[in-house]
Structure formats: C-alpha cells, structure tokens
Coordinates of C-alpha atoms in Angstrom, one line a residue:
M1 CA -4.1 -13.1 11.8
R2 CA -3.8 -9.7 12.8
V3 CA -0.8 -10.1 14.8
S4 CA 0.6 -7.3 17.4
N5 CA 4.4 -7.0 18.1
R6 CA 6.4 -4.1 19.0
R7 CA 7.1 -1.9 16.3
I8 CA 10.3 -0.6 15.5
G9 CA 9.4 2.5 13.3
L10 CA 11.1 3.4 10.5
A11 CA 12.5 6.6 12.2
A12 CA 13.5 4.6 14.9
A13 CA 15.7 3.0 12.6
L14 CA 16.8 6.1 11.0
V15 CA 17.8 7.8 14.1
A16 CA 19.8 4.1 15.4
G17 CA 21.9 4.8 11.7
L18 CA 20.7 1.9 9.9
L19 CA 18.8 3.2 7.6
A20 CA 19.9 5.3 4.8
V21 CA 17.1 5.9 1.8
L22 CA 19.0 4.9 -1.4
V23 CA 16.5 4.3 -4.5
A24 CA 17.1 4.4 -8.3
C25 CA 15.2 2.6 -10.6
G26 CA 13.1 1.4 -8.0
G27 CA 15.6 -0.3 -5.6
G28 CA 17.8 0.3 -3.1
S29 CA 21.8 -0.8 -1.9
V30 CA 22.4 -2.9 1.2
G31 CA 24.7 -3.8 3.7
T32 CA 25.6 -7.0 6.3
N33 CA 27.5 -4.8 8.9
G34 CA 29.8 -7.4 9.1
T35 CA 27.3 -9.7 10.8
G36 CA 26.2 -11.4 7.5
S37 CA 22.3 -10.4 9.3
P38 CA 20.7 -8.4 6.7
V39 CA 20.8 -4.1 7.6
L40 CA 18.4 -2.5 6.3
V41 CA 19.7 0.3 4.1
G42 CA 17.0 0.1 0.6
L43 CA 13.8 2.3 0.6
N44 CA 11.1 2.7 -2.2
V45 CA 8.2 4.7 -1.7
G46 CA 5.6 4.7 -4.6
T47 CA 1.9 2.9 -5.1
V48 CA 0.8 -0.3 -5.8
S49 CA 0.6 -1.0 -9.9
G50 CA 0.4 -4.9 -9.6
L51 CA 0.5 -8.2 -7.7
G52 CA 1.8 -11.4 -8.3
S53 CA 5.3 -10.1 -7.3
V54 CA 4.3 -6.7 -6.2
I55 CA 4.4 -3.9 -9.0
V56 CA 5.1 -0.4 -7.6
D57 CA 4.9 2.5 -10.5
G58 CA 5.6 -0.2 -12.8
T59 CA 8.6 -1.7 -11.1
R60 CA 8.1 -5.5 -10.3
H61 CA 9.9 -6.3 -6.7
D62 CA 9.7 -10.1 -5.4
D63 CA 8.0 -10.5 -2.7
S64 CA 7.6 -13.9 -1.6
A65 CA 10.4 -13.6 1.7
A66 CA 8.7 -10.1 2.6
K67 CA 6.4 -9.1 5.8
T68 CA 3.2 -7.1 5.1
E69 CA 2.6 -5.1 8.0
I70 CA 0.8 -1.6 8.8
S71 CA 0.6 0.3 12.0
R72 CA -2.7 1.6 13.6
N73 CA -1.0 3.2 16.6
G74 CA 2.1 4.3 15.6
T75 CA 3.6 1.7 18.4
D76 CA 2.1 -1.7 16.9
V77 CA 2.0 -3.8 14.0
E78 CA -0.4 -6.2 12.3
V79 CA -0.1 -8.4 9.2
G80 CA -1.5 -6.4 6.0
D81 CA -2.7 -7.3 2.8
V82 CA -0.9 -5.3 -0.6
R83 CA -3.9 -4.5 -2.9
L84 CA -3.9 -2.4 -6.1
G85 CA -3.5 1.5 -5.4
H86 CA -1.9 1.3 -2.2
R87 CA 0.4 3.6 -1.0
V88 CA 3.7 1.8 0.2
S89 CA 6.9 1.7 1.4
L90 CA 9.6 -1.4 0.4
E91 CA 12.3 -2.1 2.5
F92 CA 15.3 -3.9 1.2
G93 CA 17.6 -6.3 2.7
T94 CA 20.2 -9.0 1.7
D95 CA 20.4 -12.4 1.9
A96 CA 23.5 -14.9 2.8
A97 CA 24.7 -14.4 -0.4
G98 CA 24.5 -10.9 -0.7
T99 CA 21.7 -10.9 -3.5
Q100 CA 19.1 -7.7 -2.5
V101 CA 15.8 -9.2 -1.1
L102 CA 12.9 -7.0 -0.1
Q103 CA 11.9 -8.0 3.5
R104 CA 9.2 -5.7 4.4
I105 CA 6.2 -3.7 2.8
E106 CA 4.8 -1.3 4.9
L107 CA 1.2 -0.2 3.9
L108 CA 0.8 3.8 4.1
P109 CA -2.7 4.9 4.1
S110 CA -2.4 9.1 3.7
V111 CA -5.3 9.3 6.2
S112 CA -7.5 6.7 8.5
G113 CA -10.6 8.4 9.6
R114 CA -14.4 9.2 9.2
V115 CA -15.7 11.1 6.7
S116 CA -16.5 14.5 8.6
E117 CA -17.3 16.6 5.5
R118 CA -18.8 16.0 1.7
T119 CA -19.4 18.0 -1.7
A120 CA -19.9 16.1 -4.5
D121 CA -16.8 15.5 -5.8
T122 CA -14.5 15.4 -2.3
I123 CA -14.8 14.4 1.2
G124 CA -13.4 15.4 4.4
V125 CA -11.3 12.8 6.6
L126 CA -9.6 14.2 9.8
G127 CA -9.2 17.9 7.7
Q128 CA -8.1 16.2 4.4
T129 CA -9.7 17.0 1.7
V130 CA -9.3 13.9 -0.4
T131 CA -10.7 13.8 -4.4
V132 CA -10.1 11.2 -6.2
N133 CA -8.3 10.7 -10.4
S134 CA -10.3 8.5 -13.3
D135 CA -7.7 10.1 -15.7
P136 CA -4.5 7.7 -16.4
A137 CA -2.5 10.3 -18.0
R138 CA -2.9 12.0 -14.0
G139 CA -1.5 9.4 -12.3
P140 CA -2.9 6.1 -10.6
V141 CA -7.1 5.7 -11.1
T142 CA -8.2 6.2 -8.0
T143 CA -9.8 2.4 -6.6
F144 CA -12.9 1.7 -4.6
E145 CA -12.6 -1.2 -2.5
S146 CA -15.7 -3.4 -2.5
P147 CA -18.4 -2.9 -1.9
L148 CA -17.6 1.0 -2.5
S149 CA -17.9 2.2 -6.3
G150 CA -17.5 5.9 -6.2
L151 CA -17.4 8.6 -3.2
A152 CA -21.9 8.7 -3.8
D153 CA -21.2 5.8 -2.0
L154 CA -19.9 6.9 1.5
Q155 CA -22.2 9.0 4.0
L156 CA -21.1 11.0 6.7
G157 CA -19.7 8.9 10.0
D158 CA -18.3 6.3 7.5
A159 CA -14.2 4.7 8.7
V160 CA -12.3 4.7 5.7
D161 CA -8.8 4.2 4.9
V162 CA -7.5 6.6 1.7
H163 CA -4.2 6.1 0.5
A164 CA -3.8 8.9 -1.8
L165 CA -1.0 11.2 -3.0
T166 CA -0.3 14.4 -1.7
Q167 CA -0.6 17.4 -4.1
R168 CA 0.2 21.5 -2.8
T169 CA -2.0 23.7 -4.7
G170 CA -1.0 27.4 -3.1
S171 CA 1.5 28.8 -0.9
G172 CA -0.8 28.6 2.1
P173 CA -0.9 26.0 4.8
T174 CA -4.3 24.5 4.0
D175 CA -3.6 24.4 0.4
V176 CA -3.4 20.9 0.1
R177 CA -5.4 18.0 -1.1
L178 CA -5.1 14.4 -1.5
V179 CA -6.3 12.4 -4.5
A180 CA -7.2 9.2 -3.4
T181 CA -5.5 5.9 -4.8
R182 CA -7.4 4.0 -3.0
I183 CA -10.2 4.2 -0.7
T184 CA -11.3 1.3 1.8
R185 CA -14.3 1.3 4.0
R186 CA -13.5 0.3 7.4
S187 CA -15.6 -1.9 10.2
A188 CA -14.0 -0.3 13.4
L189 CA -11.6 2.2 13.8
P190 CA -9.1 1.5 16.3
G191 CA -7.4 4.9 16.5
V192 CA -7.0 7.7 13.6
R193 CA -3.8 8.5 12.2
V194 CA -3.2 11.4 9.2
S195 CA 0.8 11.8 7.5
G196 CA 1.4 15.1 5.9
A197 CA 3.8 18.2 6.1
V198 CA 4.4 20.1 9.0
A199 CA 2.9 24.0 8.4
A200 CA 2.8 26.5 10.7
L201 CA 4.8 25.3 13.4
S202 CA 3.9 27.3 16.9
A203 CA 6.6 27.5 19.4
A204 CA 6.9 25.9 22.7
G205 CA 4.0 27.2 25.1
S206 CA 3.5 26.5 28.9
G207 CA 4.5 23.5 29.9
G208 CA 6.2 22.7 26.2
A209 CA 2.6 21.9 24.4
R210 CA 2.8 22.9 20.3
S211 CA 0.7 22.9 17.7
F212 CA 0.7 22.3 13.8
R213 CA -1.0 22.2 10.8
L214 CA -2.0 19.3 8.4
G215 CA -3.7 20.9 5.5
A216 CA -7.1 22.5 7.3
L217 CA -6.0 20.5 10.5
T218 CA -5.0 21.8 13.5
V219 CA -2.8 19.3 15.5
E220 CA -1.9 19.9 19.3
L221 CA 1.3 18.2 20.9
P222 CA 0.7 18.3 24.8
S223 CA 3.8 17.7 26.4
A224 CA 3.0 14.4 27.4
A225 CA 2.8 13.2 23.5
A226 CA 6.0 11.1 22.1
L227 CA 7.8 12.3 19.2
Q228 CA 10.0 9.5 17.0
P229 CA 12.8 9.0 17.1
Q230 CA 13.9 10.5 20.7
G231 CA 16.0 13.6 20.1
I232 CA 14.7 14.7 16.4
A233 CA 13.4 18.0 15.7
L234 CA 10.1 19.0 14.5
L235 CA 10.2 21.4 11.9
D236 CA 8.1 23.1 9.2
G237 CA 8.1 21.3 6.3
R238 CA 9.4 17.9 8.3
T239 CA 6.9 15.5 7.1
V240 CA 5.0 13.4 9.4
T241 CA 3.0 10.6 10.9
V242 CA 0.4 11.5 13.5
F243 CA -1.8 8.8 15.7
A244 CA -4.3 9.4 17.7
P245 CA -7.7 7.9 19.7
E246 CA -10.6 8.5 17.9
S247 CA -12.1 10.9 20.9
A248 CA -9.1 13.3 20.3
F249 CA -10.6 14.5 17.0
D250 CA -13.3 17.5 16.8
P251 CA -15.0 17.1 13.5
A252 CA -16.5 20.9 14.6
T253 CA -13.0 22.6 14.8
L254 CA -10.6 20.3 13.1
V255 CA -8.4 19.9 16.2
L256 CA -6.5 17.0 16.9
G257 CA -4.9 16.0 20.2
A258 CA -2.2 13.5 18.9
S259 CA -0.8 11.1 21.0
L260 CA 2.4 9.9 18.9
V261 CA 4.0 11.7 16.0
Q262 CA 6.4 9.9 14.1
V263 CA 8.9 12.7 12.7
M264 CA 10.1 11.1 8.7
S265 CA 13.3 11.5 7.1
V266 CA 11.9 13.9 4.5
G267 CA 10.6 17.1 4.9
T268 CA 13.1 20.5 5.1
A269 CA 16.0 18.6 6.9
G270 CA 18.4 20.5 9.3
S271 CA 21.7 19.3 8.2
G272 CA 23.6 16.7 10.0
S273 CA 20.3 16.1 12.2
A274 CA 19.8 13.8 13.7
G275 CA 17.0 10.7 11.9
V276 CA 18.2 12.5 8.4
A277 CA 18.8 10.4 5.6
S278 CA 21.1 11.4 3.0
T279 CA 18.9 10.5 -0.6
L280 CA 15.0 10.4 -1.0
G281 CA 13.3 8.5 -3.9
R282 CA 9.5 9.3 -4.1
A283 CA 6.9 9.1 -7.0
G284 CA 3.8 11.5 -6.6
L285 CA 1.9 14.7 -8.0
V286 CA 4.1 17.8 -8.7
G287 CA 2.8 20.8 -6.9
A288 CA 4.1 24.3 -6.6
W289 CA 6.2 24.2 -9.6
T290 CA 8.7 27.4 -10.4
G291 CA 10.8 25.8 -12.5
S292 CA 13.6 26.0 -9.7
T293 CA 11.6 24.2 -6.6
F294 CA 8.5 21.9 -6.6
E295 CA 6.5 20.1 -3.8
L296 CA 6.6 16.1 -4.0
D297 CA 4.1 14.0 -1.6
G298 CA 5.0 17.0 0.9
V299 CA 8.6 17.0 0.4
G300 CA 10.4 20.4 -0.7
L301 CA 13.0 19.7 -3.7
L302 CA 15.3 21.6 -5.2
V303 CA 15.5 22.5 -9.7
Q304 CA 19.1 22.9 -10.7
A305 CA 21.0 23.2 -13.6
D306 CA 22.4 19.9 -13.3
T307 CA 19.1 18.2 -12.6
Q308 CA 18.2 15.6 -14.9
I309 CA 14.5 16.1 -16.3
V310 CA 12.8 13.5 -18.3
S311 CA 9.5 14.2 -19.4
P312 CA 9.2 13.2 -23.1
G313 CA 6.9 16.2 -25.6
Q314 CA 5.5 18.0 -22.4
A315 CA 7.0 20.4 -19.9
L316 CA 6.7 19.6 -16.1
G317 CA 4.3 21.6 -13.7
D318 CA 1.8 21.4 -11.5
G319 CA 0.4 17.7 -11.3
A320 CA 2.3 15.8 -13.4
Y321 CA 2.8 12.3 -11.6
V322 CA 6.4 11.6 -11.7
Q323 CA 9.3 9.6 -9.6
A324 CA 12.0 11.7 -8.2
T325 CA 15.2 11.3 -6.6
A326 CA 17.0 13.7 -4.4
V327 CA 20.3 14.3 -2.4
L328 CA 20.7 16.6 1.2
D329 CA 22.5 19.6 0.5
S330 CA 25.1 20.9 2.4
S331 CA 22.7 23.6 3.5
G332 CA 20.3 20.8 4.6
R333 CA 17.3 21.1 1.9
W334 CA 16.6 18.1 -0.8
R335 CA 18.1 19.0 -4.3
A336 CA 16.6 16.6 -7.1
T337 CA 19.0 14.5 -9.3
R338 CA 16.2 13.1 -11.7
I339 CA 12.7 13.6 -11.8
E340 CA 11.0 11.3 -14.6
R341 CA 7.0 12.1 -16.0
L342 CA 6.3 8.4 -15.3
G343 CA 2.7 9.3 -17.8
T344 CA 0.3 6.3 -18.8
A345 CA 2.9 3.9 -18.8
A346 CA 2.9 3.5 -14.5
A347 CA -1.3 3.3 -15.2
V348 CA -0.9 0.2 -16.5
A349 CA -1.8 -2.5 -14.3
E350 CA -0.3 -6.1 -13.9
L351 CA -1.8 -9.4 -12.0
R352 CA -0.5 -12.7 -12.2
G353 CA -2.4 -15.5 -10.3
T354 CA -5.1 -18.0 -10.2
L355 CA -8.3 -16.8 -12.0
D356 CA -11.4 -17.5 -10.3
D357 CA -15.0 -16.8 -10.6
W358 CA -15.3 -16.8 -14.1
S359 CA -18.5 -16.0 -16.0
A360 CA -18.4 -15.8 -19.7
T361 CA -21.9 -13.6 -20.0
A362 CA -20.6 -10.8 -18.0
G363 CA -16.6 -11.4 -19.1
T364 CA -15.7 -11.0 -16.1
F365 CA -13.7 -13.2 -13.3
R366 CA -12.0 -12.1 -9.7
L367 CA -7.7 -12.5 -10.1
R368 CA -5.8 -11.4 -7.2
D369 CA -8.7 -9.8 -5.4
T370 CA -9.2 -8.4 -7.8
V371 CA -12.5 -7.6 -10.4
V372 CA -11.2 -8.1 -14.1
T373 CA -13.5 -7.2 -16.9
L374 CA -12.4 -8.2 -20.1
A375 CA -11.9 -5.3 -22.7
P376 CA -14.3 -5.8 -25.8
S377 CA -10.8 -6.0 -27.9
A378 CA -9.3 -7.7 -25.2
R379 CA -6.2 -11.0 -26.6
I380 CA -6.3 -14.0 -24.9
D381 CA -3.8 -16.6 -25.3
L382 CA -4.5 -20.1 -23.8
A383 CA -2.1 -21.8 -26.3
A384 CA 0.2 -22.4 -23.2
C385 CA -2.5 -24.1 -20.8
R386 CA -3.8 -25.9 -23.6
A387 CA -7.2 -24.9 -22.4
P388 CA -10.0 -24.3 -25.1
S389 CA -11.4 -21.0 -23.1
L390 CA -11.1 -19.0 -19.9
A391 CA -12.1 -21.2 -16.8
D392 CA -11.5 -21.5 -13.1
G393 CA -8.1 -22.7 -11.9
L394 CA -6.2 -21.8 -14.9
Y395 CA -2.9 -19.2 -14.2
V396 CA -3.2 -16.7 -15.9
E397 CA -1.2 -13.3 -16.3
V398 CA -3.4 -10.2 -17.2
R399 CA -2.1 -6.6 -18.2
G400 CA -4.7 -3.7 -18.4
A401 CA -5.7 -0.2 -17.3
S402 CA -7.0 0.1 -13.8
T403 CA -10.4 1.1 -12.7
A404 CA -12.9 2.5 -10.1
Q405 CA -13.8 -1.1 -9.4
G406 CA -10.8 -3.4 -10.3
L407 CA -9.2 -3.5 -14.0
T408 CA -10.4 -3.6 -17.6
A409 CA -8.0 -6.3 -19.2
S410 CA -6.6 -5.9 -22.6
T411 CA -4.1 -8.9 -22.6
V412 CA -5.1 -12.4 -20.8
V413 CA -1.6 -14.9 -21.3
C414 CA -2.4 -18.1 -19.9
A415 CA 0.7 -20.1 -18.7
P416 CA 1.7 -22.9 -16.7
E417 CA 1.0 -22.9 -13.2
P418 CA 5.0 -21.6 -11.6
A419 CA 6.6 -24.2 -9.3
G420 CA 8.7 -23.5 -6.0
T421 CA 8.5 -21.3 -3.0
K422 CA 8.6 -18.2 -4.7
S423 CA 5.3 -18.4 -6.4
R424 CA 2.2 -17.5 -4.6
L425 CA -1.2 -19.6 -5.9
E426 CA -4.2 -19.4 -4.9
R427 CA -6.8 -22.7 -3.8
H428 CA -10.1 -22.9 -2.4
G429 CA -12.5 -25.5 -1.3
L430 CA -14.7 -26.7 2.3
V431 CA -12.3 -26.6 5.7
L432 CA -12.8 -30.9 6.6
T433 CA -10.6 -30.3 9.9
A434 CA -8.9 -26.8 11.2
D435 CA -6.5 -26.6 14.7
A436 CA -5.4 -23.2 15.7
V437 CA -3.0 -24.6 18.1
A438 CA -1.1 -26.6 15.4
R439 CA -1.9 -24.1 13.1
K440 CA -2.9 -26.5 10.4
L441 CA -6.3 -27.6 8.4
T442 CA -7.2 -29.6 5.9
M443 CA -9.5 -29.2 2.8
R444 CA -11.0 -30.5 -0.6
H445 CA -11.8 -28.4 -3.7
Q446 CA -14.3 -30.7 -5.0
A447 CA -15.7 -34.3 -3.4
G448 CA -13.5 -37.1 -4.4
G449 CA -10.9 -34.7 -5.2
A450 CA -7.4 -34.8 -3.1
V451 CA -6.8 -33.5 0.3
L452 CA -4.8 -29.9 0.5
T453 CA -3.0 -29.9 4.3
V454 CA -2.7 -25.9 4.7
T455 CA -0.5 -24.7 7.6
W456 CA 0.3 -20.8 8.8
S457 CA 2.8 -18.8 10.6
D458 CA 2.2 -15.2 12.2
S459 CA 2.3 -13.7 8.9
L460 CA -1.3 -15.3 7.8
Y461 CA -3.7 -12.7 6.8
L462 CA -7.2 -13.0 7.4
R463 CA -9.8 -11.3 5.4
E464 CA -12.3 -9.7 7.6
P465 CA -14.8 -10.5 8.6
L466 CA -13.0 -13.8 9.2
T467 CA -11.8 -15.0 12.4
M468 CA -9.2 -17.7 13.6
A469 CA -12.3 -18.7 16.0
A470 CA -14.5 -18.6 13.1
L471 CA -12.4 -20.3 10.5
V472 CA -11.9 -23.3 12.9
A473 CA -16.0 -23.1 13.7
L474 CA -16.1 -23.9 9.5
A475 CA -14.9 -27.5 9.6
G476 CA -17.5 -29.7 8.5
T477 CA -19.6 -26.7 7.2
S478 CA -20.4 -26.0 3.3
S479 CA -18.9 -22.6 3.2
Q480 CA -15.9 -22.5 1.0
I481 CA -12.5 -20.5 1.7
E482 CA -9.8 -19.3 -0.4
V483 CA -6.1 -19.9 0.3
E484 CA -3.4 -17.5 -1.1
G485 CA 0.2 -19.4 -1.0
T486 CA 3.0 -21.5 -1.7
L487 CA 2.3 -24.8 -2.9
S488 CA 4.4 -28.2 -2.4
A489 CA 5.8 -29.9 -5.6
D490 CA 3.8 -32.6 -4.7
G491 CA 0.6 -30.2 -4.7
L492 CA -0.3 -30.9 -1.3
Q493 CA 0.7 -28.7 1.1
M494 CA 0.7 -24.6 1.2
A495 CA 2.5 -22.8 3.5
A496 CA -0.8 -20.1 3.7
R497 CA -0.2 -16.4 3.5
K498 CA -3.8 -15.2 3.3
I499 CA -6.8 -17.0 4.0
K500 CA -10.6 -15.7 3.3
L501 CA -14.0 -16.5 2.8
R502 CA -15.1 -17.4 -0.9
T503 CA -17.5 -15.4 -2.0
T504 CA -18.5 -15.4 -6.6
R505 CA -20.8 -13.3 -8.1
H506 CA -22.5 -15.4 -10.2

C-alpha cells in the first residue's frame, strides 16, 4: 500500500538538532533525550548488497522494526520496497532497553525522470550522464529491474529510477557521472528528483531567483521555491536533492525549474551553520583524487597525515570503491578520519528467504524478488532440511555475485525456517476472502491445505500493478498472490509487509 504522510525530512530533523551523523563500522550511536522515546542520532548511507535482514555494503542490519519509505516530491512519503542495488540511508534509534534499532530505511534514487539522451553505453536523465558497471572490482554491479536486462532495453522517453554512485571525472561543473547500481523502469512519473553537489551557484537576481548546476543540468530556483531546512545557506559544494513536476524540465536546454530543494548535511559546510552535522560516513567511488583531497559521492574530503587508509596491496585513486568516515574541522571542511577500500568483498550478495519458482532444468529460482542462477560449481547443502533436492518452499541462505539480472549463487544452504517476529517469510496461494476495511484476507496454498489469515497495517507495500481494489477482487479467482511478512508460532497467521501478484517463469 502506498501511504502518503507529511514528511519530516532529514534536513528538517537536522536543523531541529535531532541528528548527528555518527557512522562507524556500519552503525551509529543513539540517545533518548531523557524521555524514553527514541531520538535519531545515527545514519548510514550506502548500497544494498543483501536481503533477509538488510545488508548495506557488506554490513547486516536487523530491519524487522524498520519502515521503508521514499519521497517523490520531498514533502510526502510512500511505502517503499528494498531491493539489491538500492542506495539507502539507514536511520537508527534505541528501544526501551537501550538497544540500537534500525528504525527507518529511506530509498535514495540519484535521479528519477525520463530518458532524454542515449549512446551505446550511457543514458541521459535530467542532464545526468548515467553509465553502468559490470566489474565487481570497481564497486557494485549494476542490476536491472525485470523486464530490463541492460541499457539497450531503454528507449527515449522511458521513465526510470536510477540508484547510482556519483563520481567526479574532472574539475568542471559538468565533469560528473552516475555509475548506476540499480535501474528500474517506471509505469508512471509523479514528479522528478535529482541529487548532487551544487556547482556554479549564481548570485540572487531580481526577486531573489538563483540558479546552479548539477552536472549538465541547470537548476533554476525561483524565489517561490522552498529551501529546506529553513534558514540553511545554499552553497557551492553542498549536496542537495531537487524536486519538481515533470513539466518543469526542458530536455532541449537541460533546464529544470525547482519547486523544492533539500540541502543535506554534507558538502562544503560552513562552520556552525544550521543543519550541518559534525561527522559523516558514506560509501562511494573516489573522484578527483590528489592525495590530499578527493570527492566521494558528491562530498569533498581532506586527507591528512593522521587519516587511516586501509587499502591492502593497492594505492587509492580515482574509481576506487571505498567507505569513508569524516569529521567537520574548525574551518568547516570535512576531514577524512578513515578510508577503507571495500574491494570485491563488498560485491558479494546475500539473500535469505523462501525459495520459489525452482527450475532444475534451468538451474534457477526466485528468492526475495531476485532471480538466482546456480553457478556451475555452486555448493548446495540441504542437510539441515533433510531434503533430497532443491524445491519450492525451502528456506535457504544464498551467497554469490550480483549480476545485471539478479544473482549467481556460489553457495545455497538450506536452513530450518526461523521463528519469531523478526524473521520475514514468504507464502503464496489463492485468495479466499479479502476485506480492505478490516485489513485482512485469507488464503490457501493448495487444495485441502491450512488457511492462512493475513493482516496488515499502513506500512504494507503493494507491488505494482497490484492495488488494494485489485487485491480484494482476487478473492475466489485462480490468480495467486505472494505475501511477505512475519508468521505466528502456529503458522496460521501472518502480519504482512508486502503483497504482490505471483508470477512464475517456468
């Protein structure tokens, strides 16, 4: 279910003093402000490399209590769905016992818009040059959402979400490219958004209008456009996300009229400025490396004698995929405290969940909405399940390499299906009854089988093209659904987090 609520943006939370970005070893610290209520003071930004507990750049996080959201206009949010290759921010709080808890996952597409330019190996979206990566040694491999299998499947005018790493390729304002981590073709485009570091910011003209560059895109900021958080300065080097209606973009001139600009707490920060955090952590591609400075995902950083560099056997340089932590020094510049080359280890993808759509002939199955292909030398361990062979319904843990179409598995280990409210499981079957008002349906996997009662809340995600009306209309038909959620101890009730139409390839 897509739910629209008033969005308290990350930048707004910053200016209120609720957020300090404290990222180290994949996490952050937290506090309760003396009230017992969680106060967010932790943030991690990176690329999703695993599911079944979300894994970001190789670090696993329990996501059982986390909301997944995305904003299309900068003001409202809708429920989202985490997939391999998504760029995300992870926001942490504490529970009543003081334990760190992942509270929110925000999907961060680098650009959402229509394809307006294309070459043999790039596309242009909102003035951003988008390329792909097939080499895991150079960072996350680009994954294409089915039915896409590569850039050749995209046409001029297609609406897309592009999750990507930003890399500076030169010193000019247009010398920036996006290396996609995931590309999805959308059926509709409710608005456009684009993120990047501000360049060539103009002085305010008559009436207060300004403009700046994001790559080849010129962003016009009329005086009526909103700037969040209120009171923050818009400066060259600061990272922003620009929102606008689709009609505000002119593909001929690459000019976008902004309706809202959110200024994030990274970039060339002014010391003591409102909305600027004192530490940050981010994974991305090194650009404009000089040995003493570099740019990472749109953020300029200093490298000093005390910066810890972990890059076994290789010197750092442009194109290296790294995780960096930094502090804001007294001059208002980001000083890197640690830079770690992530290398091919971060390219290992992991999935945990219920196996579906197994084909022994093709050596493929689906797991957590990802097509898994067995490598010729894949190790398959079924001992814990006492199963003679792979089959639909087995709970498995898979490790392998991300590919353009999914994952090539090097190991598949069957495991007992986990119990408890922290484990997300999948069930599929026919809808017997459905009530949108009561937020409940019943379903059966096979004739004569047990009836499963499924309930949900506002955080339910309905995968397109399924809508709530369409879900209710499925009752009594031969169309199957697939439900992901937490299962009761008796296996007869499920609290759903996601429902979609079930499709099979075999």
